[in-house]
């Protein structure tokens, strides 16, 4: 009697429960010399006030770019300079099962939020002894999920990698800026003090900026020279 042949396994997409795929966008700003992230109200929690990174499920959008646009446009309109991918996270959610979240970052001027059409706040990431938290300007903790805390930490590391290599530092500034403004951004992003005179010499010899030929206006101190990014 001939041995019965096994049928080859045939893959069927419908045989598996598909995870949800979402995008998280970490919108960075520098406010009063501190690096901040934009948070929006979260609808996942019904007890204590909670905040979250702007997030959208890709399944509800025609494309990845559309999903990113959905969460950024209410905050920044068309003012987004550039977005960079951070990392992909595979997470389990009590309410949504398996969730694959693709994290992106973008940087913008804080005054770009003046035209925001959605409620938001700015949180300031704070690293303590073995902890990482996001707090408001008064030092009160802003409660976000553990997963999104991880996203913010990863985005900060990615942002620091991009400084001086990708030009992300200029996204925090107006088209024309002082070297002091640029110095403030570097210190805020890198989280460390930088000697200004050394910084100024390095920037001026690097060839990344050009004088605009104008001075800053409406200041109580001696007006500083304005610069702009050198066009390549």
Coordinates of N, CA and C in Angstrom, one line a residue:
X1 N 0.9 -1.2 0.0 CA 0.0 0.0 0.0 C 0.9 1.2 0.0
X2 N 0.6 2.1 -1.0 CA 1.5 3.3 -1.1 C 1.2 4.3 0.1
X3 N 2.4 4.9 0.5 CA 2.3 5.8 1.6 C 1.5 7.1 1.2
X4 N 0.6 7.6 2.1 CA -0.2 8.7 1.7 C 0.6 10.0 1.8
X5 N 0.6 10.7 0.7 CA 1.4 11.9 0.6 C 0.7 13.1 1.4
X6 N 1.5 13.8 2.1 CA 1.0 15.0 2.9 C 0.8 16.2 1.9
X7 N -0.2 16.9 2.1 CA -0.5 18.1 1.4 C 0.5 19.2 1.8
X8 N 1.1 19.9 0.8 CA 2.0 21.0 1.2 C 1.2 22.1 1.9
X9 N 2.0 22.7 2.9 CA 1.3 23.8 3.6 C 1.1 25.0 2.7
X10 N 0.0 25.5 2.7 CA -0.4 26.7 1.8 C -0.6 27.9 2.7
X11 N 0.2 28.9 2.5 CA 0.0 30.1 3.4 C -1.3 30.8 3.1
X12 N -2.0 31.2 4.1 CA -3.2 32.0 3.9 C -3.2 33.1 4.9
X13 N -3.3 34.4 4.3 CA -3.2 35.5 5.2 C -4.4 35.6 6.1
X14 N -5.5 35.0 5.7 CA -6.7 35.1 6.6 C -6.7 34.1 7.8
X15 N -5.7 33.2 7.8 CA -5.6 32.2 8.8 C -4.9 32.8 10.1
X16 N -4.4 34.0 10.0 CA -3.7 34.6 11.1 C -4.3 35.9 11.5
X17 N -4.3 36.2 12.7 CA -4.8 37.5 13.2 C -3.7 38.5 13.0
X18 N -4.1 39.5 12.2 CA -3.1 40.6 11.9 C -2.9 41.6 13.0
X19 N -1.7 41.9 13.3 CA -1.5 43.0 14.3 C -1.9 44.3 13.7
X20 N -2.2 45.2 14.6 CA -2.5 46.6 14.2 C -1.1 47.3 14.0
X21 N -1.0 48.2 13.0 CA 0.2 48.9 12.8 C -0.1 50.4 12.9
X22 N 0.7 51.1 13.7 CA 0.4 52.5 13.9 C 1.7 53.3 13.8
X23 N 1.5 54.6 13.6 CA 2.7 55.5 13.6 C 2.6 56.4 14.8
X24 N 3.7 56.6 15.5 CA 3.9 57.6 16.6 C 4.8 58.7 16.1
X25 N 4.5 59.9 16.3 CA 5.4 61.0 15.9 C 5.8 61.8 17.1
X26 N 7.1 61.9 17.3 CA 7.7 62.7 18.4 C 8.0 64.0 17.8
X27 N 7.2 65.0 18.2 CA 7.4 66.4 17.7 C 8.3 67.1 18.7
X28 N 9.5 67.4 18.4 CA 10.4 68.1 19.3 C 10.4 69.6 19.1
X29 N 10.5 70.4 20.2 CA 10.6 71.8 20.2 C 11.7 72.2 21.2
X30 N 12.3 73.4 21.1 CA 13.1 73.9 22.2 C 12.4 75.1 22.7
X31 N 12.1 75.1 24.0 CA 11.4 76.1 24.6 C 12.1 76.6 25.9
X32 N 12.5 77.9 25.9 CA 13.2 78.5 27.0 C 14.5 77.7 27.3
X33 N 15.2 77.2 26.3 CA 16.4 76.5 26.4 C 16.3 75.1 26.8
X34 N 15.1 74.5 26.8 CA 14.9 73.1 27.2 C 14.2 72.4 26.0
X35 N 14.7 71.1 25.9 CA 14.1 70.3 24.8 C 12.7 69.7 25.3
X36 N 11.7 69.9 24.5 CA 10.4 69.5 24.8 C 9.8 68.6 23.7
X37 N 8.7 67.9 24.1 CA 8.0 67.0 23.1 C 6.5 67.4 23.2
X38 N 5.8 67.4 22.1 CA 4.4 67.8 22.0 C 3.6 66.6 22.4
X39 N 2.7 66.7 23.3 CA 1.8 65.7 23.7 C 0.3 66.1 23.5
X40 N -0.5 65.1 23.2 CA -2.0 65.4 23.0 C -2.7 64.6 24.0
X41 N -4.0 64.9 24.4 CA -4.8 64.1 25.3 C -4.9 62.7 24.8
X42 N -4.9 61.8 25.8 CA -5.0 60.4 25.4 C -6.5 59.9 25.8
X43 N -7.1 59.1 24.9 CA -8.4 58.6 25.1 C -8.4 57.2 25.6
X44 N -7.2 56.7 26.0 CA -7.1 55.3 26.5 C -7.4 55.2 27.9
X45 N -7.3 56.3 28.7 CA -7.5 56.2 30.1 C -8.6 57.0 30.6
X46 N -9.4 56.5 31.5 CA -10.6 57.2 31.9 C -10.5 57.8 33.4
X47 N -9.4 57.5 34.1 CA -9.3 57.9 35.5 C -8.4 59.1 35.6
X48 N -7.1 59.0 35.8 CA -6.2 60.1 35.9 C -6.0 60.7 34.5
X49 N -5.8 62.1 34.5 CA -5.5 62.7 33.2 C -4.2 62.1 32.6
X50 N -4.3 61.8 31.3 CA -3.2 61.2 30.6 C -2.9 61.9 29.4
X51 N -1.6 61.8 28.9 CA -1.2 62.4 27.7 C -0.5 61.3 26.8
X52 N -0.4 61.7 25.5 CA 0.2 60.7 24.6 C 0.9 61.4 23.5
X53 N 1.8 60.6 22.8 CA 2.3 61.1 21.6 C 1.3 61.1 20.5
X54 N 1.3 62.0 19.5 CA 0.4 61.9 18.4 C 0.6 60.6 17.7
X55 N -0.6 59.9 17.5 CA -0.5 58.5 17.0 C -1.7 58.3 16.1
X56 N -1.5 57.5 15.0 CA -2.6 57.1 14.1 C -2.4 55.7 13.7
X57 N -3.5 55.0 13.5 CA -3.4 53.6 13.0 C -3.4 53.6 11.5
X58 N -2.4 52.9 10.9 CA -2.2 53.0 9.5 C -3.4 52.4 8.7
X59 N -4.0 51.4 9.3 CA -5.2 50.7 8.7 C -6.3 51.7 8.3
X60 N -6.4 52.8 9.0 CA -7.4 53.8 8.7 C -7.0 54.8 7.7
X61 N -5.7 54.7 7.1 CA -5.2 55.6 6.2 C -4.7 54.9 4.9
X62 N -4.8 55.6 3.8 CA -4.3 55.0 2.5 C -2.8 54.6 2.5
X63 N -2.0 55.4 3.2 CA -0.6 55.1 3.2 C 0.1 55.6 4.5
X64 N 1.4 55.2 4.6 CA 2.1 55.6 5.8 C 2.2 57.1 5.9
X65 N 2.5 57.8 4.8 CA 2.6 59.2 4.8 C 1.3 59.9 5.2
X66 N 0.2 59.3 4.8 CA -1.1 59.9 5.2 C -1.3 59.7 6.7
X67 N -0.9 58.6 7.2 CA -1.1 58.4 8.7 C -0.2 59.4 9.4
X68 N 1.0 59.6 9.0 CA 1.9 60.6 9.7 C 1.2 62.0 9.5
X69 N 0.7 62.3 8.3 CA 0.1 63.6 8.1 C -1.1 63.8 9.0
X70 N -1.8 62.8 9.3 CA -3.1 62.9 10.1 C -2.7 63.4 11.5
X71 N -1.6 62.9 12.0 CA -1.3 63.3 13.4 C -0.5 64.6 13.5
X72 N 0.2 65.0 12.4 CA 1.0 66.2 12.4 C 0.2 67.5 12.0
X73 N -0.6 67.3 11.0 CA -1.3 68.5 10.5 C -2.1 69.3 11.5
X74 N -2.9 68.7 12.4 CA -3.6 69.5 13.4 C -2.7 70.3 14.4
X75 N -1.4 69.9 14.5 CA -0.5 70.6 15.3 C 0.3 71.6 14.6
X76 N 0.8 71.3 13.4 CA 1.7 72.1 12.7 C 1.3 72.6 11.3
X77 N 0.1 72.1 10.8 CA -0.3 72.4 9.5 C 0.7 71.9 8.5
X78 N 1.1 72.8 7.6 CA 2.1 72.4 6.5 C 3.5 72.8 6.9
X79 N 3.8 73.1 8.2 CA 5.0 73.7 8.5 C 6.1 72.7 8.9
X80 N 5.8 71.4 8.7 CA 6.8 70.4 9.0 C 8.0 70.4 8.0
X81 N 9.2 70.5 8.6 CA 10.4 70.6 7.7 C 10.8 69.2 7.2
X82 N 10.9 68.3 8.0 CA 11.3 67.0 7.6 C 11.0 66.0 8.7
X83 N 10.8 64.7 8.4 CA 10.5 63.7 9.3 C 11.6 62.6 9.2
X84 N 12.0 62.0 10.3 CA 13.0 61.0 10.3 C 12.5 59.8 11.1
X85 N 12.8 58.6 10.6 CA 12.3 57.4 11.3 C 13.2 57.1 12.5
X86 N 12.6 56.7 13.6 CA 13.4 56.4 14.8 C 13.6 54.9 15.0
X87 N 12.5 54.2 15.1 CA 12.6 52.7 15.4 C 11.2 52.1 15.3
X88 N 11.1 50.8 15.1 CA 9.8 50.1 15.1 C 9.7 49.3 16.4
X89 N 8.6 49.4 17.1 CA 8.4 48.7 18.3 C 7.2 47.7 18.2
X90 N 7.5 46.5 18.7 CA 6.5 45.4 18.7 C 5.9 45.3 20.1
X91 N 4.7 45.7 20.3 CA 4.1 45.8 21.7 C 2.8 45.1 21.8
X92 N 2.5 44.7 23.0 CA 1.2 44.1 23.3 C 0.4 45.1 24.1
X93 N -0.9 45.3 23.6 CA -1.8 46.2 24.3 C -3.0 45.5 24.8
X94 N -3.4 45.8 26.0 CA -4.5 45.1 26.7 C -5.8 45.3 25.8
X95 N -5.9 46.5 25.2 CA -7.2 46.8 24.5 C -7.1 46.4 23.0
X96 N -5.9 46.4 22.4 CA -5.8 46.2 21.0 C -5.0 45.0 20.6
X97 N -4.5 44.1 21.5 CA -3.8 43.0 21.1 C -2.4 43.4 20.7
X98 N -1.8 42.7 19.7 CA -0.4 43.0 19.3 C -0.5 44.3 18.5
X99 N 0.5 45.2 18.8 CA 0.5 46.5 18.1 C 1.9 46.8 17.7
X100 N 2.1 47.0 16.4 CA 3.4 47.3 15.8 C 3.4 48.9 15.6
X101 N 4.3 49.6 16.3 CA 4.3 51.0 16.2 C 5.6 51.5 15.6
X102 N 5.5 52.3 14.5 CA 6.6 52.8 13.8 C 6.8 54.3 14.3
X103 N 7.9 54.5 15.0 CA 8.1 55.9 15.6 C 8.9 56.8 14.6
X104 N 8.5 58.0 14.5 CA 9.2 59.0 13.7 C 9.4 60.2 14.6
X105 N 10.3 61.1 14.1 CA 10.5 62.3 14.8 C 10.6 63.5 13.8
X106 N 10.2 64.6 14.3 CA 10.3 65.8 13.6 C 10.6 67.0 14.6
X107 N 11.3 68.0 14.1 CA 11.6 69.1 14.9 C 11.0 70.4 14.3
X108 N 10.6 71.3 15.2 CA 10.0 72.5 14.7 C 10.2 73.7 15.6
X109 N 9.9 74.9 15.2 CA 10.0 76.0 16.1 C 8.7 76.0 17.0
X110 N 8.9 76.5 18.2 CA 7.8 76.4 19.2 C 6.7 77.3 18.7
X111 N 6.9 78.4 18.0 CA 5.8 79.2 17.6 C 5.0 78.6 16.4
X112 N 5.5 77.5 15.9 CA 4.7 76.8 14.9 C 3.4 76.2 15.5
X113 N 3.4 76.1 16.8 CA 2.3 75.5 17.5 C 1.2 76.5 17.7
X114 N 1.4 77.8 17.4 CA 0.4 78.8 17.7 C -0.8 78.6 16.9
X115 N -0.7 78.0 15.7 CA -1.9 77.7 14.9 C -2.5 76.3 15.0
X116 N -2.1 75.6 16.0 CA -2.6 74.3 16.2 C -4.1 74.2 16.4
X117 N -4.7 73.3 15.8 CA -6.2 73.2 15.9 C -6.6 72.1 16.9
X118 N -5.7 71.5 17.6 CA -6.0 70.5 18.5 C -5.3 70.8 19.9
X119 N -6.0 70.3 21.0 CA -5.4 70.5 22.3 C -4.0 69.8 22.4
X120 N -3.1 70.5 23.1 CA -1.8 69.9 23.2 C -1.1 70.5 24.4
X121 N 0.0 69.9 24.8 CA 0.9 70.5 25.8 C 2.3 70.1 25.4
X122 N 3.2 70.8 26.1 CA 4.7 70.5 25.9 C 5.2 69.8 27.1
X123 N 5.8 68.6 27.0 CA 6.4 68.0 28.1 C 7.9 68.0 28.0
X124 N 8.6 68.0 29.1 CA 10.0 68.1 29.1 C 10.6 66.8 29.6
X125 N 11.3 66.0 28.8 CA 11.9 64.7 29.2 C 12.9 64.9 30.3
X126 N 12.8 64.1 31.4 CA 13.7 64.3 32.5 C 14.2 62.9 32.9
X127 N 15.5 62.8 32.9 CA 16.1 61.5 33.3 C 16.7 61.6 34.7
X128 N 16.2 60.8 35.6 CA 16.6 60.7 37.0 C 17.5 59.5 37.3
X129 N 17.6 59.1 38.5 CA 18.4 58.0 38.8 C 17.6 56.7 38.5
X130 N 17.9 56.2 37.3 CA 17.3 55.0 36.8 C 15.9 55.2 36.3
X131 N 15.4 56.4 36.2 CA 14.1 56.7 35.7 C 14.1 57.6 34.5
X132 N 13.1 57.6 33.7 CA 12.9 58.5 32.6 C 11.5 59.0 32.6
X133 N 11.2 60.3 32.8 CA 9.9 60.8 32.9 C 9.7 62.0 32.0
X134 N 8.5 62.4 31.8 CA 8.1 63.6 31.1 C 7.4 64.5 32.0
X135 N 7.8 65.8 32.2 CA 7.2 66.7 33.1 C 6.9 68.0 32.4
X136 N 5.9 68.7 33.1 CA 5.6 70.0 32.5 C 6.6 71.1 33.0
X137 N 6.3 72.4 32.7 CA 7.3 73.4 33.1 C 7.4 73.6 34.6
X138 N 6.4 73.2 35.3 CA 6.4 73.4 36.8 C 7.0 72.2 37.5
X139 N 7.4 71.1 36.7 CA 8.0 70.0 37.3 C 7.0 68.8 37.6
X140 N 5.7 69.0 37.3 CA 4.7 68.0 37.5 C 4.8 66.9 36.4
X141 N 4.7 65.7 36.8 CA 4.8 64.6 35.9 C 3.6 64.5 35.0
X142 N 3.9 64.4 33.7 CA 2.8 64.2 32.7 C 2.7 62.7 32.4
X143 N 1.6 62.1 32.7 CA 1.5 60.6 32.7 C 1.3 60.1 31.2
X144 N 2.3 59.4 30.7 CA 2.2 58.8 29.4 C 2.5 57.3 29.6
X145 N 2.1 56.5 28.6 CA 2.3 55.0 28.8 C 3.8 54.7 28.8
X146 N 4.1 53.5 29.4 CA 5.5 53.1 29.5 C 6.1 52.9 28.1
X147 N 5.2 52.4 27.2 CA 5.7 52.2 25.8 C 6.1 53.5 25.2
X148 N 5.3 54.6 25.4 CA 5.6 55.8 24.7 C 6.8 56.5 25.4
X149 N 6.9 56.3 26.7 CA 8.1 56.8 27.4 C 9.4 56.2 26.7
X150 N 9.3 54.9 26.4 CA 10.4 54.3 25.7 C 10.6 54.9 24.3
X151 N 9.5 55.2 23.6 CA 9.6 55.9 22.3 C 10.3 57.2 22.4
X152 N 9.9 58.0 23.4 CA 10.6 59.4 23.6 C 12.1 59.2 23.9
X153 N 12.5 58.3 24.7 CA 13.9 58.1 25.0 C 14.6 57.7 23.7
X154 N 14.1 56.8 22.9 CA 14.7 56.4 21.7 C 14.8 57.5 20.7
X155 N 13.8 58.4 20.7 CA 13.7 59.5 19.7 C 14.8 60.5 20.1
X156 N 15.0 60.7 21.4 CA 16.0 61.7 21.8 C 17.4 61.2 21.4
X157 N 17.7 59.9 21.6 CA 19.0 59.3 21.2 C 19.1 59.5 19.7
X158 N 18.1 59.3 18.9 CA 18.2 59.4 17.4 C 18.4 60.9 17.1
X159 N 17.7 61.8 17.8 CA 17.8 63.2 17.5 C 19.3 63.6 17.7
X160 N 19.9 63.2 18.8 CA 21.3 63.5 19.1 C 22.2 63.0 18.1
X161 N 21.9 61.9 17.5 CA 22.8 61.3 16.4 C 22.7 62.2 15.2
X162 N 21.6 62.9 15.0 CA 21.4 63.7 13.8 C 22.0 65.1 13.8
X163 N 22.3 65.6 15.0 CA 22.8 66.9 15.2 C 24.2 66.9 14.5
X164 N 24.5 68.0 13.7 CA 25.7 68.2 13.0 C 26.0 67.2 11.9
X165 N 25.0 66.3 11.6 CA 25.2 65.4 10.5 C 24.1 65.5 9.5
X166 N 22.9 65.8 10.0 CA 21.7 65.8 9.2 C 21.1 67.2 9.1
X167 N 21.5 68.2 9.9 CA 21.0 69.5 9.9 C 19.7 69.7 10.6
X168 N 19.3 68.7 11.5 CA 18.1 68.7 12.2 C 18.0 69.9 13.1
X169 N 19.2 70.4 13.6 CA 19.2 71.5 14.6 C 18.6 72.8 14.0
X170 N 18.7 72.9 12.6 CA 18.2 74.1 12.0 C 16.6 74.1 11.9
X171 N 16.0 72.9 12.1 CA 14.6 72.9 12.0 C 13.9 73.5 13.2
X172 N 14.7 73.7 14.3 CA 14.2 74.4 15.5 C 14.2 75.9 15.3
X173 N 14.8 76.4 14.3 CA 15.0 77.9 14.2 C 14.3 78.5 13.1
X174 N 14.1 79.8 13.1 CA 13.6 80.6 12.0 C 14.5 80.6 10.9
X175 N 14.1 81.1 9.7 CA 15.0 81.1 8.5 C 16.3 81.9 8.8
X176 N 16.2 82.9 9.6 CA 17.4 83.7 10.0 C 17.5 83.6 11.5
X177 N 18.7 83.4 12.0 CA 18.9 83.1 13.4 C 20.3 83.7 13.8
X178 N 20.4 83.8 15.1 CA 21.8 84.2 15.6 C 22.5 82.9 16.0
X179 N 23.8 83.1 16.1 CA 24.6 81.9 16.6 C 24.3 81.6 18.0
X180 N 23.9 82.5 18.8 CA 23.4 82.3 20.1 C 22.2 81.4 20.1
X181 N 21.3 81.6 19.2 CA 20.1 80.8 19.0 C 20.5 79.3 18.7
X182 N 21.4 79.2 17.8 CA 21.9 77.9 17.4 C 22.6 77.2 18.5
X183 N 23.4 77.9 19.3 CA 24.0 77.4 20.5 C 23.0 76.9 21.5
X184 N 22.0 77.6 21.7 CA 20.9 77.2 22.7 C 20.3 75.9 22.2
X185 N 20.0 75.7 20.9 CA 19.5 74.5 20.4 C 20.4 73.3 20.7
X186 N 21.7 73.5 20.4 CA 22.7 72.4 20.6 C 22.7 72.0 22.1
X187 N 22.7 72.9 23.0 CA 22.8 72.6 24.4 C 21.5 71.9 24.8
X188 N 20.3 72.3 24.3 CA 19.1 71.7 24.7 C 19.0 70.3 24.2
X189 N 19.4 70.1 23.0 CA 19.3 68.7 22.3 C 20.3 67.8 23.0
X190 N 21.5 68.2 23.1 CA 22.6 67.3 23.6 C 22.5 67.2 25.1
X191 N 21.8 68.1 25.8 CA 21.7 68.0 27.2 C 22.9 68.2 28.0
X192 N 23.8 69.2 27.5 CA 25.0 69.5 28.1 C 25.4 70.9 27.8
X193 N 26.3 71.5 28.6 CA 26.8 72.8 28.4 C 27.9 72.8 27.4
X194 N 27.9 73.8 26.5 CA 28.9 73.9 25.4 C 29.5 75.3 25.5
X195 N 30.8 75.3 25.5 CA 31.5 76.6 25.5 C 31.1 77.4 24.3
X196 N 30.6 78.6 24.5 CA 30.0 79.4 23.4 C 31.1 79.8 22.4
X197 N 32.3 80.3 22.9 CA 33.3 80.8 22.0 C 33.8 79.7 21.1
X198 N 34.1 78.5 21.6 CA 34.5 77.4 20.8 C 33.4 77.0 19.8
X199 N 32.2 77.0 20.3 CA 31.1 76.6 19.4 C 31.0 77.6 18.2
X200 N 31.1 78.9 18.5 CA 31.0 79.9 17.5 C 32.1 79.7 16.4
X201 N 33.3 79.5 16.9 CA 34.4 79.3 15.9 C 34.2 78.1 15.1
X202 N 33.7 77.0 15.7 CA 33.5 75.8 14.9 C 32.4 76.0 13.9
X203 N 31.3 76.6 14.2 CA 30.2 76.8 13.3 C 30.7 77.7 12.1
X204 N 31.4 78.8 12.4 CA 31.8 79.7 11.4 C 32.9 79.1 10.4
X205 N 33.6 78.2 10.9 CA 34.6 77.5 10.0 C 34.1 76.3 9.3
X206 N 32.9 75.8 9.7 CA 32.3 74.6 9.2 C 31.7 74.8 7.8
X207 N 31.4 76.0 7.5 CA 30.7 76.3 6.2 C 29.3 75.9 6.1
X208 N 28.6 75.8 7.2 CA 27.2 75.4 7.2 C 26.3 76.6 7.3
X209 N 26.8 77.7 7.6 CA 25.9 78.9 7.7 C 26.6 80.1 6.9
X210 N 25.7 81.0 6.5 CA 26.2 82.2 5.9 C 25.6 83.5 6.5
X211 N 26.3 84.6 6.6 CA 25.7 85.8 7.2 C 24.5 86.2 6.3
X212 N 23.5 86.7 6.9 CA 22.3 87.2 6.1 C 22.5 88.7 5.7
X213 N 23.5 89.4 6.4 CA 23.6 90.8 6.1 C 22.7 91.6 7.0
X214 N 22.0 91.0 7.9 CA 21.1 91.8 8.8 C 21.4 91.5 10.2
X215 N 20.9 92.4 11.1 CA 21.0 92.3 12.5 C 19.6 92.0 13.1
X216 N 19.6 91.4 14.3 CA 18.3 91.1 14.9 C 17.7 92.5 15.3
X217 N 16.4 92.5 15.4 CA 15.6 93.7 15.7 C 14.9 93.6 17.0
X218 N 14.6 94.8 17.5 CA 13.8 94.9 18.7 C 14.3 94.1 19.9
X219 N 15.6 94.3 20.2 CA 16.2 93.7 21.3 C 16.8 94.7 22.3
X220 N 16.9 94.4 23.5 CA 17.4 95.4 24.5 C 18.9 95.4 24.6
X221 N 19.5 94.4 24.0 CA 21.0 94.4 24.0 C 21.6 94.7 22.7
X222 N 22.9 94.7 22.5 CA 23.5 95.0 21.3 C 23.0 93.9 20.2
X223 N 22.4 94.4 19.1 CA 21.9 93.4 18.1 C 23.0 92.5 17.6
X224 N 22.7 91.2 17.5 CA 23.6 90.2 17.0 C 23.4 90.0 15.5
X225 N 24.4 89.6 14.8 CA 24.3 89.3 13.4 C 23.4 88.1 13.2
X226 N 22.6 88.1 12.1 CA 21.8 87.0 11.7 C 22.4 86.2 10.6
X227 N 22.2 84.9 10.7 CA 22.7 83.9 9.8 C 21.6 83.1 9.2
X228 N 21.9 82.4 8.1 CA 21.0 81.4 7.5 C 21.8 80.2 7.1
X229 N 21.1 79.1 6.9 CA 21.7 77.9 6.5 C 22.3 78.0 5.1
X230 N 23.5 77.6 4.9 CA 24.1 77.7 3.5 C 23.4 76.7 2.6
X231 N 23.0 77.2 1.5 CA 22.3 76.3 0.5 C 23.4 75.5 -0.3
X232 N 23.1 74.2 -0.3 CA 24.1 73.3 -1.0 C 23.7 73.1 -2.4

